[in-house]
């Protein structure tokens, strides 16, 4: 079956783009368009051609299913398709509805005339993948809407509703009515009037006043680029459209496109794009698994996490019942939610109406009976197994059959929590990150008994509340916290051996981490990790070793909230100030351990801390806790401030080359005093390195 059926209506040939869901320009569709144009050329009855998509999409651009396959580059390429359309001797009209993005818009720009529904969305989002439009977009769009408007669209990647282009050469007509009849009428009229074909390539662009242009562009691109090369290259390509003949401008665009394709930044952005698509699929849970309806949610605990979790659902228009033990705690929790919304109101991000509506969806309660009709309940009480036991036993008694019982636990055994109920199949971990109303990451923790439809429902729900969901198996810390513990351990060891907290933070911040581990610890509160270490030491005394972080906590320094942690803080300020008291604690610790401090370079700091993440990531992958390396990358990018331009720890390791990572780990493992079991390359990493393979 053709992906581009061809039909003749009177004197107009209609080529319909038909590659659901969004008419991605895959090989079959590209072939179909060229075949349609050839047919129209040779049919004497045909006086004009209409290219139309579906209501949902003219075309969303390249077919993502072809990414990274040989099909993507096979002829006819999009450039050849557009050339065939543009060269057609009969008028070709693009009829645009739904999304018209990337290559889809470039195809439309190659047509001689364009008509669009007012609500169609037009854009060139390539910059979001670290690229630029590579099929003439940077040359034709400025010729259609002017340099400034085109630059804005190309550098931001944002899409714009078609009605904004009414009256520009981009759109000959904008319609609110049915698209096909309007397009046929336009095509017939053009043919009847024998209008000359309008090829954007023939439009002469005025060269711009270079000084003013550069100033404007520098400001705009400077704001948008955030250290990524693509926005500047977009600017160069558009500049070429103003100074060079069309075909030479096309050459510049092609060269810049190919250069960007090779950059690590584009590789990282394309990786993340694919990773987000992959993460929503669970290998043994088919896409058509029925989901449970979630119309009302319960939250247990209105503390730091419970409040933020509740806000996610209120924001999505889902009613929430929030339960606490004591009236004071309940009042405090509800007041914090209100205050968060009032802050958004003050910043102009929320209207009073919306604030009222959201608060109106919230029912505070002290009675478990009020949870009898919720479809999902998320527990966010103290991180103590005894408290969780009591809560889940009660939920098992009060919640209706089929309700999903979720825990936000960070470290406790989800299977054990499930065993407190008579319905372990309905129990799942929904691990939010703090602040839960802001952070995009959600770890969906799959227990041994968790039902497939509970997993499917959780993944769908994550989309509803705009989270990036990653599935994790059950282990201490799940994916993110299990890895960060290793990273923290590596950072602590560096301090013991001779580095200062500020030196470690600076090195990792220069690598691109949003915040170094010690500043981050001070922000999150050092007591949490201390409590976890104490619990682990109790459970597993053999592995407990003294670490300098314990000494910091023993001194009552829990971070920003106590005015002191790894740094000191002045009242009401968040600036981390170097504290001689910390230097003393560290020196004393080294003396007690019999360690002579040595000089440590920034390079060693990055290597040790990041490879500690990578090695634990490899173990997590090998154990099947994470289904794919890219899932681990998403966890680190969305939950831990890992630099986007590096694509996550696992992609970073791939880009360094796994044999190099393995060799460095082996070298660290052999250092005197090193924890060899921790640093020896994980078997999966060693095997992939040997086989010349990568994680992704
Ligand atoms: P918190 O101390 O701020 O809040 C816990 C709340 O639960 C308190 O308001 C308390 O009154 C209430 N509570 C305790 N027992 C209860 C019971 N039996 N019934 C009803 N309410 C009860 O703690 P938090 O930081 O919000 O953490 C809650 C959970 O979320 C923990 O399991 C924690 O591990 C997890 N978590 C925390 C973070 C974080 O960064 N704080 C991140 C992810 C997950």
XYZ file of C-alpha atoms and ligand atoms in Angstrom:
740
model
C 0.000 0.000 0.000
C 1.260 3.457 -0.883
C 1.905 5.878 1.964
C 0.788 8.663 -0.329
C -2.421 7.705 -2.146
C -3.051 9.667 -5.359
C -6.492 10.728 -6.494
C -7.744 13.121 -9.128
C -10.602 15.511 -8.285
C -11.653 17.198 -11.549
C -8.497 18.927 -12.734
C -6.623 18.682 -9.418
C -4.465 15.746 -8.300
C -4.459 15.153 -4.558
C -1.486 13.457 -2.904
C -2.487 12.425 0.630
C 0.306 11.915 3.147
C -0.630 8.749 5.005
C 1.940 7.540 7.520
C 0.274 7.623 10.952
C 0.525 8.891 13.555
C 2.064 12.156 12.289
C 3.061 11.489 8.673
C 6.740 11.137 9.472
C 8.652 11.469 6.202
C 9.856 7.883 6.000
C 11.166 6.297 2.821
C 7.802 4.911 1.635
C 6.150 8.289 2.054
C 8.998 10.099 0.326
C 8.760 7.691 -2.601
C 4.988 8.131 -2.687
C 5.218 11.917 -2.950
C 7.709 11.777 -5.826
C 5.596 9.155 -7.613
C 2.524 11.357 -7.182
C 4.293 14.402 -8.619
C 5.530 12.347 -11.617
C 2.019 11.040 -12.248
C 0.526 14.523 -12.083
C 3.166 15.841 -14.490
C 2.319 13.210 -17.081
C -1.479 13.448 -16.746
C -2.758 16.061 -19.192
C -6.074 16.276 -17.343
C -4.299 17.492 -14.188
C -3.779 21.260 -13.977
C -2.682 21.551 -10.324
C -1.622 19.387 -7.379
C -2.610 19.463 -3.700
C -0.456 17.788 -1.034
C -2.478 17.207 2.135
C -1.988 15.287 5.371
C -4.443 14.261 8.086
C -6.388 16.475 10.519
C -3.745 15.708 13.103
C -0.689 16.332 10.971
C 0.432 17.651 7.622
C 3.732 16.139 8.722
C 5.654 16.059 11.990
C 8.964 15.875 10.083
C 11.442 13.024 9.805
C 10.135 9.571 10.713
C 11.644 8.854 14.136
C 11.372 5.120 13.426
C 14.022 5.615 10.723
C 16.473 7.425 13.030
C 19.872 5.803 12.930
C 18.867 3.333 10.179
C 20.104 3.307 6.557
C 16.548 4.114 5.417
C 16.940 7.682 6.662
C 19.512 8.527 3.985
C 18.077 6.490 1.118
C 16.907 8.270 -2.048
C 14.681 10.019 -2.526
C 15.921 11.991 0.454
C 13.791 14.844 1.700
C 16.004 17.250 -0.280
C 15.240 15.300 -3.469
C 11.518 15.182 -2.671
C 11.405 18.942 -2.145
C 13.386 19.514 -5.346
C 10.878 17.351 -7.277
C 7.943 19.270 -5.828
C 9.531 22.652 -6.454
C 10.493 21.760 -10.022
C 6.987 20.512 -10.905
C 5.670 22.484 -13.880
C 2.129 22.483 -12.465
C 1.223 24.489 -9.366
C 1.636 22.470 -6.147
C -0.403 23.584 -3.128
C 0.438 22.426 0.408
C -2.763 22.023 2.461
C -1.751 22.202 6.102
C -3.622 21.121 9.208
C -2.453 19.861 12.595
C 1.297 19.855 13.065
C 3.618 20.965 10.305
C 7.055 20.660 11.807
C 10.667 20.278 10.770
C 10.898 18.448 7.456
C 7.106 18.781 7.180
C 7.378 22.568 7.078
C 10.381 22.349 4.755
C 8.275 20.268 2.363
C 5.473 22.831 2.535
C 8.013 25.601 1.857
C 9.053 23.747 -1.297
C 5.469 23.867 -2.614
C 4.453 26.831 -4.783
C 1.426 27.810 -2.712
C 0.247 27.085 0.821
C -3.118 27.062 2.557
C -3.500 26.229 6.251
C -6.154 25.792 8.870
C -5.923 28.661 11.356
C -5.097 26.314 14.207
C -2.314 24.403 12.435
C 1.049 24.560 14.216
C 4.120 25.457 12.177
C 7.668 25.144 13.421
C 11.265 24.095 12.840
C 12.199 22.324 16.093
C 15.544 20.846 14.899
C 17.504 23.075 17.294
C 15.989 21.087 20.160
C 17.933 18.093 18.877
C 21.089 20.178 18.564
C 20.646 20.492 14.798
C 19.371 22.981 12.258
C 16.713 22.488 9.587
C 18.683 20.644 6.923
C 16.292 20.561 3.973
C 16.202 24.218 3.041
C 14.344 25.546 6.089
C 17.017 28.106 6.917
C 17.001 29.381 3.316
C 13.304 29.340 2.456
C 11.676 30.410 5.726
C 13.444 33.837 5.810
C 12.302 34.335 2.204
C 8.718 33.708 3.334
C 8.422 35.584 6.614
C 11.508 37.790 6.854
C 14.823 37.259 8.570
C 13.893 38.293 12.091
C 10.753 36.189 12.368
C 12.479 33.211 10.757
C 15.447 33.458 13.088
C 13.131 33.557 16.067
C 11.421 30.364 14.963
C 14.589 28.522 13.974
C 16.637 29.452 17.051
C 13.842 28.787 19.540
C 12.402 25.738 17.794
C 8.989 26.932 18.972
C 5.901 26.296 16.881
C 3.575 29.094 15.878
C -0.142 28.917 14.983
C -0.853 29.364 11.285
C -3.183 32.302 11.882
C -0.141 34.394 12.887
C 1.125 34.107 9.302
C -2.047 35.308 7.563
C -1.054 37.922 4.987
C 2.600 36.815 4.739
C 4.020 35.022 1.696
C 4.196 31.918 3.891
C 0.452 31.313 3.574
C -1.665 32.239 0.584
C -4.807 31.438 2.518
C -5.838 30.672 6.101
C -9.135 28.900 6.633
C -11.362 27.966 9.547
C -13.414 25.609 7.430
C -12.825 22.187 5.876
C -9.336 22.053 4.451
C -9.614 19.810 1.397
C -12.464 21.686 -0.368
C -10.733 25.008 0.341
C -7.436 23.660 -1.004
C -9.128 22.279 -4.145
C -10.824 25.625 -4.744
C -7.530 27.473 -4.345
C -5.739 25.055 -6.689
C -8.456 25.381 -9.356
C -8.351 29.151 -9.106
C -4.569 29.247 -9.443
C -4.782 26.985 -12.490
C -7.646 28.955 -14.038
C -5.812 32.257 -13.601
C -2.615 30.620 -14.852
C -0.806 32.262 -11.946
C 2.963 32.049 -12.187
C 4.488 29.458 -9.873
C 5.916 31.017 -6.701
C 9.185 29.361 -5.829
C 10.628 30.717 -2.601
C 14.128 30.017 -3.920
C 13.612 32.843 -6.435
C 12.802 35.458 -3.775
C 15.673 37.926 -3.338
C 16.454 38.691 0.303
C 17.885 42.078 1.080
C 21.307 41.898 2.757
C 20.885 43.216 6.256
C 22.617 46.081 7.979
C 25.309 43.819 9.372
C 26.074 45.671 12.608
C 22.468 45.956 13.737
C 21.760 42.422 12.593
C 24.678 40.936 14.467
C 23.833 42.826 17.627
C 20.245 41.647 17.552
C 21.202 38.110 16.722
C 23.941 37.910 19.326
C 21.536 38.960 22.064
C 18.912 36.530 20.988
C 21.131 33.543 20.372
C 23.212 34.214 23.481
C 20.080 33.793 25.565
C 18.924 30.699 23.777
C 22.111 28.683 23.341
C 23.057 27.751 26.943
C 26.428 26.478 25.804
C 24.978 24.463 22.908
C 26.453 25.108 19.442
C 23.285 24.700 17.340
C 21.650 28.109 17.886
C 24.768 29.925 16.622
C 24.905 27.670 13.565
C 21.223 28.391 12.881
C 22.175 32.044 12.874
C 25.043 31.462 10.436
C 22.794 29.516 8.102
C 20.111 32.214 8.079
C 22.803 34.853 7.584
C 23.928 32.923 4.497
C 20.405 33.234 3.115
C 20.822 37.016 3.171
C 24.281 37.187 1.599
C 24.459 34.294 -0.848
C 22.490 33.056 -3.843
C 19.987 30.328 -2.926
C 22.021 27.314 -4.026
C 25.125 28.523 -2.207
C 23.058 29.160 0.914
C 21.784 25.581 0.665
C 25.394 24.388 0.593
C 26.193 26.370 3.739
C 23.111 24.920 5.439
C 24.149 21.370 4.498
C 27.718 21.803 5.746
C 26.557 23.271 9.058
C 23.958 20.527 9.426
C 26.537 17.795 8.919
C 28.933 19.495 11.347
C 26.223 19.729 14.021
C 25.271 16.096 13.520
C 28.790 15.175 14.714
C 28.724 17.281 17.892
C 28.483 15.559 21.283
C 25.729 18.018 22.224
C 23.489 16.945 19.354
C 24.259 13.325 20.054
C 23.192 13.892 23.673
C 19.958 15.678 22.742
C 18.995 13.032 20.202
C 19.785 10.363 22.771
C 17.493 12.018 25.317
C 14.716 12.344 22.741
C 14.915 8.625 21.962
C 15.384 7.741 25.637
C 12.136 9.424 26.649
C 10.241 7.476 24.016
C 11.869 4.213 25.005
C 11.350 4.698 28.755
C 7.578 4.685 28.453
C 7.686 1.129 27.083
C 7.989 -1.792 29.494
C 9.325 -4.862 27.672
C 6.753 -7.379 29.001
C 3.807 -4.990 29.334
C 2.139 -4.686 25.910
C 1.186 -1.185 24.743
C -2.503 -2.190 24.673
C -2.608 -3.312 28.322
C -5.841 -1.893 29.765
C -5.296 0.829 32.360
C -7.257 1.508 35.535
C -9.227 4.738 35.741
C -7.762 7.302 38.129
C -10.352 9.937 38.995
C -9.520 10.544 42.630
C -6.253 10.270 44.526
C -5.365 9.895 48.207
C -2.084 11.097 49.720
C -0.933 9.937 53.168
C 1.310 12.444 54.932
C 1.279 16.186 54.251
C 4.986 16.754 54.834
C 7.677 17.824 52.382
C 6.808 15.170 49.809
C 3.077 14.619 50.427
C 2.242 18.265 49.743
C 4.250 18.407 46.526
C 2.824 15.090 45.330
C -0.723 16.321 45.953
C -0.039 19.481 43.913
C 0.803 17.414 40.824
C -2.690 15.968 40.779
C -4.456 19.216 41.703
C -2.610 20.880 38.795
C -3.965 18.181 36.499
C -7.538 18.704 37.758
C -7.661 15.451 39.745
C -9.263 15.674 43.223
C -6.991 14.752 46.142
C -7.792 13.632 49.685
C -4.781 14.307 51.916
C -4.522 12.532 55.256
C -2.431 13.284 58.332
C -2.218 11.990 61.883
C -2.605 15.278 63.715
C -4.627 18.432 62.952
C -1.528 20.691 63.286
C 0.405 18.673 60.700
C -2.591 18.688 58.363
C -3.058 22.449 58.687
C 0.642 23.067 58.138
C 0.656 20.837 55.052
C -2.393 22.473 53.476
C -1.043 25.953 54.268
C 2.225 25.087 52.491
C 0.343 23.996 49.373
C -1.666 27.215 49.429
C 1.477 29.275 49.919
C 3.148 27.606 46.942
C 0.167 28.513 44.770
C 0.116 32.048 46.151
C 3.774 32.436 45.187
C 2.887 31.382 41.646
C 0.031 33.889 41.718
C 2.409 36.687 42.746
C 4.782 35.756 39.942
C 1.882 35.913 37.504
C 2.145 32.196 36.703
C -1.318 31.377 38.078
C -4.645 33.228 38.165
C -6.790 33.574 41.283
C -9.506 31.480 39.599
C -7.091 28.641 38.968
C -5.729 28.883 42.498
C -9.257 28.622 43.913
C -10.113 25.753 41.601
C -7.020 23.804 42.613
C -7.493 24.358 46.332
C -11.159 23.424 45.824
C -10.062 19.978 44.622
C -8.195 19.329 47.883
C -9.903 17.571 50.792
C -7.853 17.490 54.010
C -8.748 14.725 56.449
C -7.688 12.870 59.588
C -10.023 9.922 58.815
C -8.986 6.889 56.785
C -12.668 6.374 55.979
C -12.402 9.302 53.544
C -10.128 7.187 51.356
C -12.704 4.498 50.645
C -13.432 5.675 47.109
C -9.977 6.799 45.898
C -8.561 5.042 42.828
C -4.947 5.543 43.838
C -3.335 6.337 47.160
C 0.277 7.465 47.559
C 1.909 7.066 50.934
C 4.536 9.679 51.929
C 4.939 9.186 55.689
C 8.154 8.793 57.685
C 10.788 6.523 56.195
C 10.380 3.823 58.860
C 9.224 0.339 58.010
C 7.043 0.144 61.149
C 5.126 3.276 60.152
C 4.742 2.024 56.585
C 3.431 -1.300 57.918
C 0.739 0.357 59.948
C -0.294 2.620 57.052
C -0.458 -0.170 54.453
C -2.395 -2.496 56.747
C -4.949 0.241 57.244
C -5.100 1.050 53.517
C -5.684 -2.625 52.785
C -8.719 -2.496 55.053
C -10.266 0.769 53.852
C -9.447 1.123 50.152
C -11.832 -0.244 47.533
C -10.879 -3.297 45.561
C -8.766 -2.413 42.514
C -7.373 0.758 44.076
C -3.642 1.191 43.468
C -1.625 1.435 46.688
C 1.619 3.321 46.091
C 4.579 4.167 48.300
C 6.947 7.077 47.873
C 9.641 5.321 49.892
C 13.213 6.201 48.876
C 15.048 3.204 50.231
C 12.746 0.649 51.866
C 11.942 -2.751 50.376
C 8.800 -2.348 48.285
C 8.126 -6.097 48.332
C 8.053 -5.998 52.092
C 5.667 -3.060 51.996
C 3.449 -4.995 49.557
C 3.469 -7.970 51.920
C 1.698 -5.876 54.566
C -1.400 -6.061 52.344
C -3.470 -8.914 50.982
C -3.189 -7.379 47.506
C 0.515 -7.103 46.628
C -0.466 -7.011 42.934
C -1.938 -3.543 43.522
C 1.164 -2.165 45.262
C 3.718 -0.095 43.334
C 6.419 2.434 44.178
C 5.875 5.967 42.918
C 9.123 7.623 43.881
C 8.921 11.387 43.418
C 11.866 13.738 43.808
C 11.980 16.831 45.941
C 10.414 19.334 45.357
C 7.804 16.914 44.047
C 5.731 19.590 42.316
C 8.793 20.761 40.342
C 11.138 17.847 39.620
C 10.263 16.018 36.410
C 11.519 12.595 37.412
C 9.295 9.796 38.681
C 10.748 6.357 39.405
C 8.003 3.765 39.029
C 9.120 0.899 41.233
C 7.911 -2.503 40.137
C 7.503 -4.999 42.956
C 7.772 -8.754 42.471
C 3.961 -9.005 42.430
C 2.968 -5.652 40.861
C 0.300 -6.276 38.212
C 1.004 -5.296 34.605
C -2.024 -3.042 34.440
C -0.801 -1.231 37.556
C 2.499 -0.574 35.754
C 0.694 0.567 32.602
C -1.579 2.836 34.649
C 1.373 4.340 36.520
C 3.214 5.125 33.276
C 0.144 6.755 31.787
C -0.520 8.706 34.958
C 3.035 10.033 34.858
C 2.214 11.602 31.492
C -0.963 13.153 32.890
C 1.043 14.871 35.616
C 3.847 15.739 33.154
C 6.590 13.594 34.656
C 9.330 11.611 32.984
C 8.696 8.113 34.320
C 11.417 5.479 34.515
C 10.747 1.928 35.691
C 13.022 0.583 38.424
C 13.202 -2.841 40.002
C 13.376 -3.242 43.757
C 16.755 -2.661 45.413
C 18.073 -0.369 48.099
C 17.815 3.160 46.683
C 16.325 2.065 43.354
C 18.191 3.471 40.355
C 18.927 7.057 41.336
C 19.700 6.909 45.043
C 21.613 3.662 44.755
C 23.941 5.306 42.254
C 24.180 8.619 44.085
C 25.326 6.754 47.201
C 28.373 5.564 45.226
C 28.991 9.043 43.914
C 28.779 10.438 47.445
C 31.150 7.750 48.662
C 33.665 8.635 45.943
C 33.384 12.337 46.836
C 33.897 11.563 50.536
C 36.960 9.425 49.765
C 38.470 12.314 47.825
C 38.075 14.532 50.892
C 39.730 11.915 53.071
C 42.627 11.660 50.639
C 43.318 15.375 50.400
C 40.672 17.352 48.462
C 38.487 20.056 50.005
C 34.682 20.118 49.617
C 34.873 23.297 47.555
C 37.504 21.772 45.257
C 35.302 18.727 44.623
C 32.204 20.864 44.073
C 34.032 23.196 41.696
C 35.424 20.342 39.580
C 32.019 18.699 39.190
C 30.252 21.975 38.541
C 32.789 22.702 35.807
C 32.004 19.276 34.373
C 28.446 20.575 34.202
C 26.635 19.186 37.259
C 23.994 21.664 38.396
C 25.495 21.539 41.891
C 28.524 19.800 43.415
C 27.837 16.932 45.845
C 28.653 18.862 49.012
C 26.585 21.929 48.167
C 23.790 19.577 47.138
C 24.101 17.669 50.419
C 23.833 20.902 52.384
C 20.719 21.841 50.444
C 18.983 18.460 50.838
C 19.962 17.992 54.496
C 22.841 15.787 55.647
C 20.832 14.046 58.363
C 18.858 11.988 55.809
C 21.971 10.274 54.444
C 23.336 9.885 57.965
C 20.201 8.050 59.076
C 20.373 5.791 56.021
C 24.062 5.006 56.686
C 23.256 4.146 60.303
C 20.473 1.817 59.195
C 22.735 0.132 56.618
C 25.509 -0.231 59.194
C 23.058 -1.970 61.497
C 21.783 -4.272 58.759
C 25.236 -5.003 57.401
C 27.976 -4.207 59.949
C 30.732 -5.762 57.794
C 30.456 -3.044 55.138
C 30.316 -0.088 57.526
C 33.407 2.114 57.370
C 33.804 5.463 59.137
C 33.401 8.386 56.754
C 34.068 12.040 57.245
C 30.403 12.902 56.537
C 29.451 11.235 59.829
C 31.797 13.586 61.714
C 30.119 16.584 60.078
C 26.701 15.316 61.241
C 27.983 14.430 64.704
C 28.912 18.115 65.029
C 25.223 18.962 64.524
C 25.895 20.333 61.025
C 22.936 19.152 58.911
C 23.332 21.663 56.061
C 21.522 24.884 55.158
C 18.667 24.228 57.576
C 21.059 24.369 60.562
C 23.164 27.180 59.087
C 26.124 24.839 58.708
C 27.083 21.646 56.936
C 30.013 21.207 54.581
C 29.926 24.998 54.379
C 28.583 27.713 56.631
C 25.595 29.916 55.772
C 24.675 33.374 56.930
C 21.140 33.807 58.239
C 18.620 34.030 55.402
C 21.277 33.458 52.709
C 22.079 30.430 50.608
C 25.693 31.246 49.666
C 27.994 28.387 50.631
C 30.908 29.896 52.597
C 34.143 28.061 53.327
C 34.273 27.185 57.016
C 37.579 26.658 58.892
C 35.670 24.444 61.341
C 35.051 21.966 58.502
C 38.716 22.017 57.543
C 39.524 21.103 61.151
C 37.032 18.232 61.223
C 38.512 16.884 57.987
C 42.125 17.225 59.194
C 41.271 15.466 62.435
C 39.566 12.663 60.539
C 42.631 12.188 58.307
C 44.899 12.102 61.358
C 42.687 9.524 63.065
C 42.754 7.370 59.937
C 46.531 7.751 59.579
C 46.203 9.408 56.176
C 48.682 11.931 54.759
C 46.777 14.252 52.399
C 47.927 14.450 48.759
C 47.249 16.883 45.933
C 44.229 15.902 43.849
C 43.433 17.317 40.391
C 40.051 18.361 39.050
C 40.414 15.664 36.408
C 40.789 12.947 39.051
C 37.772 14.286 40.940
C 35.549 14.085 37.867
C 36.879 10.684 36.896
C 36.345 9.145 40.321
C 32.893 10.602 40.968
C 31.412 10.094 37.502
C 32.906 6.625 36.984
C 31.517 5.606 40.386
C 28.076 6.445 38.949
C 28.812 4.595 35.731
C 30.091 1.440 37.431
C 27.047 1.225 39.709
C 24.851 1.985 36.695
C 26.383 -1.014 34.940
C 25.554 -3.243 37.925
C 21.996 -1.914 37.962
C 21.662 -2.703 34.272
C 23.141 -6.146 34.664
C 20.775 -6.996 37.534
C 17.821 -5.852 35.439
C 16.898 -3.119 37.935
C 16.873 -0.795 34.913
C 15.723 -2.129 31.545
C 18.036 0.082 29.482
C 21.069 2.298 29.903
C 19.071 5.219 28.546
C 16.598 4.852 31.451
C 19.496 5.434 33.838
C 20.503 8.500 31.852
C 16.984 9.921 32.158
C 17.066 9.416 35.924
C 20.286 11.386 36.217
C 19.289 14.137 33.805
C 15.881 14.744 35.352
C 16.497 14.005 39.006
C 20.127 14.804 39.767
C 21.204 17.778 37.659
C 23.464 15.808 35.293
C 24.454 18.068 32.363
C 22.082 17.657 29.436
C 24.853 18.284 26.925
C 26.526 15.056 28.091
C 23.338 12.999 27.737
C 23.556 11.225 31.127
C 26.266 9.149 32.824
C 25.888 6.074 30.621
C 26.037 7.993 27.335
C 28.988 9.914 28.742
C 30.761 6.602 29.417
C 29.961 5.492 25.867
C 31.423 8.688 24.478
C 34.607 8.303 26.538
C 34.760 4.704 25.297
C 34.056 1.785 27.633
C 37.590 0.331 27.335
C 38.919 3.669 28.626
C 36.409 3.702 31.477
C 37.236 0.095 32.386
C 40.967 0.806 32.356
C 40.528 3.843 34.631
C 38.385 1.843 37.066
C 40.965 -0.946 37.178
C 43.686 1.619 37.894
C 41.640 3.185 40.738
C 40.843 -0.267 42.187
C 44.573 -1.008 42.401
C 45.417 2.141 44.359
C 46.519 1.538 47.956
C 43.589 1.723 50.358
C 40.989 1.670 47.541
C 37.796 -0.352 47.973
C 38.647 -2.847 45.254
C 35.192 -4.482 45.202
C 33.615 -1.080 44.570
C 36.046 0.041 41.869
C 36.602 -3.168 39.905
C 34.736 -2.777 36.618
C 31.259 -4.319 36.833
C 31.155 -7.564 34.795
C 28.773 -6.039 32.239
C 31.028 -3.028 31.751
C 34.094 -5.254 31.413
C 32.348 -7.486 28.883
C 31.048 -4.619 26.733
C 34.493 -2.994 26.842
C 36.079 -6.278 25.666
C 33.573 -6.715 22.876
C 34.041 -3.118 21.722
C 30.402 -2.351 22.459
C 28.658 0.466 24.305
C 25.833 0.736 26.853
C 23.443 2.417 24.446
P 8.235 14.542 56.198
O 8.721 14.229 57.556
O 8.420 15.911 55.661
O 6.691 14.206 56.092
C 6.118 13.041 56.598
C 4.706 13.372 57.028
O 4.010 12.175 57.290
C 4.638 14.213 58.304
O 3.870 15.362 58.058
C 3.977 13.284 59.310
O 3.136 13.976 60.202
C 3.187 12.377 58.420
N 2.932 11.066 58.989
C 3.787 10.268 59.671
N 3.175 9.125 60.002
C 1.924 9.177 59.530
C 0.809 8.304 59.566
N 0.889 7.138 60.169
N -0.327 8.685 58.973
C -0.406 9.885 58.371
N 0.605 10.763 58.310
C 1.752 10.420 58.894
O 8.916 13.462 55.246
P 9.143 13.552 53.674
O 10.463 14.149 53.397
O 7.948 14.129 53.040
O 9.258 12.008 53.297
C 8.142 11.191 53.182
C 8.486 9.949 52.397
O 8.955 10.328 51.113
C 9.580 9.089 52.983
O 9.296 7.746 52.726
C 10.803 9.522 52.246
O 11.796 8.533 52.188
C 10.228 9.764 50.878
N 10.994 10.684 50.029
C 11.530 11.827 50.525
C 12.233 12.669 49.701
C 12.813 13.963 50.199
O 13.673 14.526 49.522
N 12.380 14.482 51.339
C 12.373 12.350 48.352
C 11.789 11.197 47.859
C 11.100 10.360 48.721
